[in-house]
Amino acid sequence: MIETVGIRFKEGGKIYDFDPGELTLLPGEMVVVETARGIECGTVARANRTAAREEALSILQEVLDSAQASAEDKAQATQKATAIAENVLQESNIENLLLAKGFADSVVYIDGERCSVVVQSDDLQQQESLQILQIVVSQSEVAADQVQIMTATA
């Protein structure tokens, strides 16, 4: 399985995913990583998490590349891969909009018709929950009653 860790390079800035290699990194730890702009120092904003979707996409790609797979199998694999890609894009869009609204740390996971959102907050207000809900519903095909909002404290 592929693991990623979220790194932030400036306070309140966007979180970028990196491969932690053999390291187990925890939020708040300082790290030095190689980026497209060279070597940079950042802070771990999101602990290691397994990128299970990348593994699922890899398996689906194997089906698409297989000479033995039927046309129906390939069509199903393409449909599943497209759904995964759409979910990842929606999750990213929602996380970026939450960042723009002042939620420095958030994780969004869409699975079919359900969505889980975790935001860093010591005291999430009802108005903020509604704001999060509106963002999720506007950026995805998830119904409002299928959105679960949770908090994590710093």
XYZ file of C-alpha atoms in Angstrom, residues 4-95:
92
model
C 1.215 9.711 2.193
C 1.802 12.399 4.778
C 0.467 15.965 4.531
C 3.097 18.717 4.721
C 2.409 22.439 5.101
C 5.118 24.964 4.210
C 3.552 28.090 5.711
C 1.056 28.600 8.504
C -2.491 28.224 7.231
C -1.201 27.237 3.800
C -2.207 24.362 1.553
C -1.280 20.828 2.597
C 0.802 18.845 0.093
C 1.070 15.048 0.109
C 4.485 13.380 0.213
C 5.713 9.811 0.503
C 7.081 9.351 4.041
C 9.178 6.353 3.040
C 9.877 4.216 6.108
C 9.186 7.082 8.540
C 6.151 7.399 10.782
C 5.534 11.121 11.041
C 3.215 12.891 13.446
C 1.460 16.266 13.132
C 3.630 19.147 14.283
C 6.953 17.526 13.445
C 9.346 19.516 11.274
C 10.527 17.844 8.063
C 12.798 18.617 5.143
C 11.447 17.492 1.771
C 12.407 17.783 -1.862
C 9.843 19.755 -3.862
C 9.627 21.021 -7.425
C 11.247 24.248 -6.116
C 14.072 22.418 -4.358
C 14.672 21.449 -0.745
C 12.129 23.005 1.638
C 11.333 22.832 5.337
C 7.740 22.192 6.373
C 5.552 20.951 9.172
C 3.606 17.695 9.201
C -0.044 18.728 9.082
C -1.572 15.300 8.515
C -0.125 12.034 9.784
C 0.657 9.076 7.535
C -2.399 7.685 5.828
C -2.680 4.834 3.402
C -3.645 5.819 -0.075
C -5.907 2.803 -0.597
C -7.474 4.418 -3.621
C -4.176 4.434 -5.448
C -3.917 0.728 -4.801
C -7.495 0.219 -6.034
C -6.693 2.189 -9.181
C -3.625 0.042 -9.724
C -5.747 -3.108 -9.530
C -8.302 -1.635 -11.917
C -5.491 -0.699 -14.321
C -4.350 -4.327 -14.280
C -7.855 -5.363 -15.368
C -7.795 -2.787 -18.160
C -4.381 -4.001 -19.329
C -5.312 -7.698 -19.135
C -5.774 -9.547 -22.399
C -8.028 -12.055 -20.588
C -10.448 -9.467 -19.183
C -13.801 -9.280 -20.941
C -15.169 -6.069 -22.415
C -17.703 -5.984 -19.562
C -14.918 -6.305 -16.952
C -12.981 -3.504 -18.620
C -16.075 -1.275 -18.764
C -16.726 -1.866 -15.039
C -13.073 -1.155 -14.203
C -13.208 2.082 -16.185
C -16.422 3.112 -14.417
C -14.935 2.387 -10.973
C -11.681 4.200 -11.789
C -13.644 7.226 -13.007
C -15.736 7.263 -9.811
C -12.590 7.113 -7.658
C -10.993 9.958 -9.621
C -14.147 12.072 -9.291
C -14.280 11.449 -5.527
C -10.629 12.431 -5.102
C -11.196 15.650 -7.065
C -14.313 16.501 -5.043
C -12.491 15.795 -1.767
C -9.620 18.049 -2.796
C -11.977 20.846 -3.852
C -13.874 20.626 -0.563
C -10.651 20.624 1.501
